[in-house]
Amino acid sequence: MSVNVRLLGIAVFFNLLGRGAFMASSALYFTKFAGVTPGQLGLGLAIAGAAGLVSGVPFGHLADRRGQRDVAAALLILSSLAGVFFLMVDGFVQFTAVAVVFTFIERGAYAARQAVLATLTAGEDATLARAQIRTIGNMGVAIGSGIAGLAIWVGTEAAYMGVIGFNAASYLICGLTLFALPRIPVVPVKPGVARLPVLRDRRYTAATLVNMIMVIHFAMLDIGFPLWIVHHTDAPNWMAAALILFNTVGCVLFQVSASRRIGTLESARRAWRLAGFLFLGTCVLTGLTGGTSAVGAAVLLLVAAGLHLYGEIIQSAAGWVISFDLAPPEQNGQYQGLFTTGFAFSQMVAPFVISTLVIENGTVGWICLGATFALAGLAMTPVLRIADGAPSATPHQKETARS
């Protein structure tokens, strides 16, 4: 592991350590101590999510023009400052205002950080480096969730506020750590080049849209499985937490080894297609648990979670190759901004898709969702075939697409 990858891993670890704790406990804090009802919480988060959709590309473009490392670090420090204001929330209006500002800055910081990752790992085994960083990040999320569990167990307002302060500090540590990385030179704008060429890049937009559909699978783990287990199966309710733990541990153990085989656009295309069918299998098996015994449902759910785990690992690795290799090196910021915007939109609509369109339609809903994943897995092939002959592809990109 190179020095740059190690520093990026440290930055991501601390960031997701705080973020994991915040995500696992913040809903309880806001609804118990900050005067926000559950319905208002959902609405406020939806509004904040919409604000975050419009920040990725412009902040990514700013990173390209002003220095990716410096812009990413500055935005992370600003995210830390915005996160502190969650401690002052009292009611829906204040919560929504703070959430909008925080999410707007945080999504821009994420796009800029992804650009830093793409640039500083370009000269080595990039997929392996990103897998190592994701593994370290998953460890941070797992430990952060444990910290949140302690706060929930204590149950006092001070304990919850400590988690919120800890989250703000995690963004500050992440931002300051980035300053230890080499400064990334600004690439001058070529005469005649459009201001935001990513918005005119059809192949990259198509890849973003396909990814946007595929990453709905993340919501199966923390929304789909729990709701389905509790309301539609005889499996013990603790299975929901067990499957999340199974996934987290599996990603930590196997992400790096599985990603070693996915380093070119061709291998990414194959992995993406396989992931689509693995998610199809996950959905079919999950849908079949509704009419089985408690033991049968538990066994089917464990197998489904195994398929989902492997699908998630290879889909994530393939997504890194696709999002980074199709982006011109001098415009990493705005390109990663668009790709992460697609991911953010997916995560905004995924709870509705899973909880309403899938769960309420039972087995049929699961099968339809699985078929959608399979189609998304197949759809990336023509996108990458187009990329193979695209004029804007670099020689390296064209060569890896043919290999």
XYZ file of C-alpha atoms in Angstrom:
403
model
C 0.000 0.000 0.000
C 1.541 3.301 -1.117
C 1.853 6.360 1.122
C -0.906 8.170 -0.800
C -3.299 5.248 -0.489
C -2.486 4.913 3.204
C -3.195 8.603 3.838
C -6.427 8.452 1.838
C -7.410 5.379 3.809
C -6.790 7.187 7.103
C -8.829 10.175 5.926
C -11.742 8.012 4.788
C -11.585 5.892 7.964
C -12.012 8.875 10.266
C -14.665 10.420 8.026
C -16.775 7.257 7.949
C -16.116 6.546 11.616
C -18.034 9.700 12.498
C -20.484 9.381 9.620
C -21.357 5.812 10.611
C -22.058 6.864 14.186
C -24.141 9.833 13.029
C -26.268 7.872 10.559
C -27.026 5.150 13.113
C -28.187 7.499 15.868
C -29.123 10.915 14.471
C -32.753 10.042 13.651
C -33.361 9.134 17.280
C -31.726 12.347 18.496
C -33.696 14.648 16.224
C -37.043 12.996 16.976
C -36.474 12.666 20.742
C -34.614 15.854 21.637
C -34.684 18.348 18.737
C -38.435 18.809 18.235
C -38.641 17.054 14.855
C -41.356 14.477 14.150
C -40.551 11.334 12.107
C -42.550 12.694 9.167
C -40.745 16.037 9.311
C -37.423 14.208 9.530
C -38.132 12.322 6.306
C -39.286 15.466 4.511
C -36.282 17.471 5.681
C -33.873 14.768 4.567
C -35.584 14.573 1.170
C -35.207 18.332 0.682
C -31.573 18.150 1.759
C -30.999 15.241 -0.603
C -32.380 17.299 -3.479
C -29.985 20.129 -2.589
C -27.099 17.698 -2.620
C -27.919 16.654 -6.175
C -26.904 20.013 -7.616
C -23.549 20.400 -5.848
C -21.464 17.512 -7.212
C -20.720 18.772 -10.716
C -20.040 22.463 -9.895
C -17.853 21.654 -6.890
C -16.096 18.959 -8.918
C -15.459 21.534 -11.644
C -14.132 23.935 -8.999
C -11.751 21.212 -7.836
C -10.418 20.802 -11.384
C -9.834 24.530 -11.742
C -8.537 25.364 -8.245
C -6.788 22.155 -7.175
C -8.516 18.922 -6.256
C -6.742 18.309 -2.955
C -7.179 21.858 -1.676
C -10.845 22.139 -2.662
C -11.676 18.717 -1.199
C -9.943 19.562 2.078
C -11.622 22.970 2.298
C -15.073 21.528 1.648
C -14.549 18.814 4.255
C -13.582 21.443 6.827
C -16.679 23.467 5.886
C -18.744 20.274 6.244
C -17.363 19.961 9.762
C -18.462 23.497 10.570
C -21.922 22.893 9.108
C -22.222 19.655 11.094
C -21.748 21.533 14.372
C -24.986 23.442 13.727
C -26.959 20.197 14.090
C -26.371 20.651 17.823
C -28.423 23.859 17.716
C -31.439 22.466 15.857
C -34.810 23.080 17.478
C -37.695 22.219 15.187
C -38.344 21.346 11.566
C -37.309 24.625 9.937
C -33.919 24.768 11.635
C -33.295 21.084 10.989
C -34.081 21.422 7.296
C -31.944 24.547 6.905
C -28.922 22.916 8.529
C -29.439 19.635 6.656
C -29.635 21.467 3.304
C -26.408 23.404 3.911
C -24.588 20.371 5.294
C -25.648 18.047 2.472
C -24.912 20.626 -0.236
C -21.342 21.058 0.999
C -20.802 17.409 1.929
C -21.827 16.060 -1.479
C -19.474 18.540 -3.148
C -16.697 17.452 -0.800
C -17.335 13.828 -1.705
C -17.083 14.594 -5.439
C -13.818 16.484 -4.933
C -12.433 13.699 -2.723
C -13.275 11.128 -5.395
C -11.366 13.244 -7.899
C -8.349 13.230 -5.568
C -8.645 9.456 -5.288
C -8.848 9.038 -9.068
C -5.844 11.282 -9.713
C -3.497 9.972 -7.025
C -4.145 6.290 -7.776
C -3.908 6.637 -11.559
C -0.295 5.483 -11.714
C -0.696 2.249 -9.733
C -3.139 -0.657 -9.430
C -6.042 1.745 -9.096
C -8.801 -0.807 -8.525
C -6.808 -2.530 -5.791
C -6.060 0.823 -4.129
C -9.727 1.796 -4.154
C -10.684 -1.604 -2.764
C -8.223 -1.140 0.090
C -9.642 2.292 0.856
C -13.224 0.975 0.758
C -12.257 -1.828 3.123
C -10.755 0.672 5.557
C -13.883 2.824 5.209
C -16.155 -0.122 5.986
C -14.172 -0.726 9.164
C -14.825 2.892 10.104
C -18.559 2.497 9.510
C -18.668 -0.677 11.608
C -16.833 0.901 14.541
C -18.907 4.077 14.196
C -22.103 2.048 14.384
C -20.787 0.525 17.603
C -20.171 4.002 19.010
C -23.732 4.944 18.081
C -24.958 1.823 19.851
C -23.284 2.994 23.053
C -24.956 6.403 22.763
C -28.339 4.771 22.184
C -27.740 2.473 25.169
C -26.912 5.453 27.428
C -29.944 7.236 25.983
C -29.216 10.744 27.270
C -29.295 13.920 25.218
C -25.644 14.529 26.030
C -24.669 11.120 24.654
C -26.436 11.797 21.351
C -24.920 15.287 21.144
C -21.507 13.725 21.673
C -22.045 11.614 18.540
C -23.024 14.701 16.524
C -19.902 16.519 17.698
C -17.838 13.430 16.929
C -19.217 13.401 13.368
C -18.276 17.050 12.868
C -14.773 16.333 14.163
C -14.436 13.413 11.750
C -14.895 15.702 8.753
C -12.310 18.097 10.179
C -9.771 15.288 10.653
C -10.448 14.005 7.134
C -9.941 17.460 5.628
C -6.731 18.141 7.538
C -5.355 14.709 6.616
C -5.804 15.485 2.922
C -3.323 18.358 3.270
C -0.652 15.713 3.905
C -1.165 14.429 0.347
C 0.796 15.859 -2.594
C -0.721 18.991 -4.060
C -2.425 18.177 -7.362
C -1.546 20.694 -10.104
C -4.356 22.590 -11.762
C -4.880 21.576 -15.385
C -5.312 24.682 -17.560
C -8.487 24.935 -19.603
C -7.879 24.338 -23.300
C -9.172 27.011 -25.675
C -12.518 26.129 -27.214
C -13.386 23.494 -24.600
C -16.878 23.771 -23.109
C -17.098 24.915 -19.489
C -18.777 21.689 -18.297
C -18.065 19.076 -20.982
C -19.344 16.269 -18.745
C -22.888 17.516 -19.331
C -22.396 16.869 -23.067
C -20.689 13.489 -22.690
C -23.428 11.021 -23.657
C -21.489 7.863 -22.895
C -20.571 9.015 -19.385
C -24.113 10.174 -18.744
C -25.386 6.780 -19.897
C -22.968 5.000 -17.551
C -24.110 7.268 -14.722
C -27.770 6.446 -15.391
C -27.117 2.688 -15.488
C -25.166 2.943 -12.237
C -27.978 5.018 -10.723
C -30.370 2.114 -11.252
C -27.969 -0.576 -10.113
C -26.974 1.016 -6.799
C -30.550 0.845 -5.561
C -29.331 -2.558 -4.340
C -27.710 -0.866 -1.323
C -31.179 -0.091 0.053
C -32.064 -3.785 0.057
C -29.700 -4.331 2.957
C -30.793 -1.630 5.398
C -34.410 -1.144 4.266
C -35.608 -4.078 2.179
C -34.394 -6.971 4.328
C -35.512 -5.486 7.703
C -39.012 -4.513 6.483
C -39.521 -7.823 4.699
C -38.247 -9.938 7.598
C -40.387 -8.199 10.207
C -43.637 -7.922 8.247
C -43.638 -10.774 5.725
C -41.634 -13.720 7.073
C -41.459 -15.999 10.110
C -37.708 -15.494 10.406
C -36.545 -14.028 13.736
C -36.382 -10.231 13.703
C -32.714 -10.273 14.743
C -31.917 -11.665 11.300
C -32.130 -8.100 9.941
C -29.210 -6.934 12.106
C -27.340 -10.197 11.501
C -27.479 -9.738 7.717
C -26.129 -6.182 7.969
C -23.275 -7.424 10.154
C -22.663 -10.296 7.720
C -22.429 -7.825 4.837
C -20.119 -5.420 6.674
C -17.711 -8.143 7.757
C -17.810 -9.747 4.303
C -16.934 -6.471 2.579
C -13.999 -5.953 4.936
C -12.696 -9.491 4.370
C -13.242 -9.962 0.635
C -13.349 -6.550 -1.109
C -9.627 -6.415 -1.827
C -9.229 -10.000 -3.044
C -12.314 -9.858 -5.276
C -11.251 -6.527 -6.780
C -7.860 -7.826 -7.945
C -9.548 -9.403 -10.973
C -11.336 -6.216 -12.054
C -8.907 -3.691 -13.500
C -9.966 -3.049 -17.113
C -13.159 -1.922 -18.775
C -13.683 -5.402 -20.202
C -13.363 -7.108 -16.820
C -15.587 -4.393 -15.337
C -18.227 -5.097 -17.993
C -18.240 -8.815 -17.138
C -18.341 -8.148 -13.400
C -21.157 -5.629 -13.821
C -23.234 -8.110 -15.814
C -22.641 -10.853 -13.232
C -23.600 -8.484 -10.414
C -26.935 -7.805 -12.088
C -27.774 -11.512 -12.129
C -26.544 -11.964 -8.555
C -28.935 -9.227 -7.436
C -31.690 -10.948 -9.425
C -30.995 -14.123 -7.445
C -30.995 -12.140 -4.214
C -34.415 -10.684 -4.965
C -35.973 -13.993 -6.072
C -34.762 -15.838 -2.974
C -35.933 -13.023 -0.707
C -39.363 -13.017 -2.313
C -39.681 -16.775 -1.751
C -39.198 -16.494 2.011
C -42.716 -15.195 2.570
C -44.353 -18.636 2.510
C -41.723 -20.726 4.270
C -41.022 -21.759 7.857
C -38.845 -19.717 10.176
C -35.853 -21.975 9.554
C -36.449 -22.093 5.803
C -36.800 -18.314 5.625
C -33.602 -17.828 7.622
C -31.647 -20.161 5.327
C -32.967 -18.504 2.157
C -32.216 -15.056 3.543
C -28.657 -16.047 4.401
C -28.074 -17.368 0.873
C -29.677 -14.232 -0.581
C -27.408 -12.069 1.573
C -24.408 -14.053 0.312
C -25.367 -13.389 -3.302
C -25.901 -9.729 -2.474
C -22.516 -9.500 -0.742
C -20.614 -10.859 -3.734
C -22.673 -8.731 -6.113
C -21.970 -5.607 -4.073
C -18.240 -6.281 -3.962
C -17.794 -6.803 -7.701
C -20.294 -4.069 -8.656
C -18.392 -1.559 -6.513
C -15.055 -2.524 -8.073
C -16.519 -2.400 -11.589
C -18.100 0.973 -10.852
C -14.717 2.436 -9.874
C -13.142 1.290 -13.133
C -16.035 2.624 -15.203
C -16.343 5.988 -13.462
C -12.601 6.683 -13.444
C -11.455 5.178 -16.757
C -14.146 6.896 -18.812
C -13.307 10.308 -17.345
C -10.659 12.540 -18.954
C -7.833 12.878 -16.376
C -7.855 16.674 -16.567
C -11.589 16.802 -15.696
C -11.807 14.197 -12.945
C -13.617 16.559 -10.601
C -16.669 17.335 -12.678
C -16.900 13.783 -14.015
C -16.813 12.253 -10.527
C -19.296 14.934 -9.525
C -21.789 13.687 -12.103
C -21.249 10.033 -11.207
C -21.720 10.681 -7.490
C -24.797 12.786 -8.249
C -26.358 9.742 -9.898
C -25.524 7.711 -6.801
C -27.008 10.379 -4.515
C -30.224 10.485 -6.553
C -30.500 6.716 -6.371
C -30.093 6.730 -2.609
C -32.751 9.434 -2.358
C -35.395 7.459 -4.266
C -34.350 3.965 -3.209
C -36.231 3.980 0.133
C -39.491 4.744 -1.705
C -38.794 2.125 -4.382
C -38.026 -0.593 -1.841
C -40.587 0.197 0.848
C -43.497 1.008 -1.462
C -43.094 -0.523 -4.913
C -41.334 -3.703 -3.772
C -42.482 -4.565 -0.240
C -46.151 -3.748 -0.849
C -46.238 -6.007 -3.930
C -44.658 -8.980 -2.188
C -42.907 -11.677 -4.201
C -43.896 -10.080 -7.497
C -42.321 -6.831 -6.377
C -39.058 -8.571 -5.542
C -38.961 -10.376 -8.878
C -39.587 -7.120 -10.767
C -36.788 -5.417 -8.845
C -34.454 -8.329 -9.571
C -35.296 -8.200 -13.273
C -34.474 -4.474 -13.241
C -31.047 -5.230 -11.776
C -30.403 -7.906 -14.398
C -31.318 -5.484 -17.187
C -29.066 -2.814 -15.681
C -26.282 -5.394 -15.596
C -26.735 -6.076 -19.300
C -27.178 -2.404 -20.212
C -23.624 -1.441 -19.289
C -22.231 -3.559 -22.145
C -23.430 -1.315 -25.013
C -22.336 1.737 -23.024
C -18.782 0.416 -22.754
C -18.775 -0.763 -26.373
C -19.575 2.809 -27.388
C -16.785 4.015 -25.117
C -14.332 1.734 -26.914
C -14.623 3.827 -30.043
C -15.370 7.201 -28.488
C -13.117 9.993 -29.788
C -12.614 11.435 -26.315
C -11.264 8.197 -24.878
C -7.572 8.250 -24.054
C -5.283 5.653 -25.675
C -5.102 3.795 -22.356
C -8.883 3.732 -22.113
C -9.252 2.377 -25.639
C -6.652 -0.280 -25.009
C -8.246 -1.469 -21.755
C -11.657 -1.575 -23.382
C -10.306 -3.943 -26.052
C -8.318 -6.168 -23.703
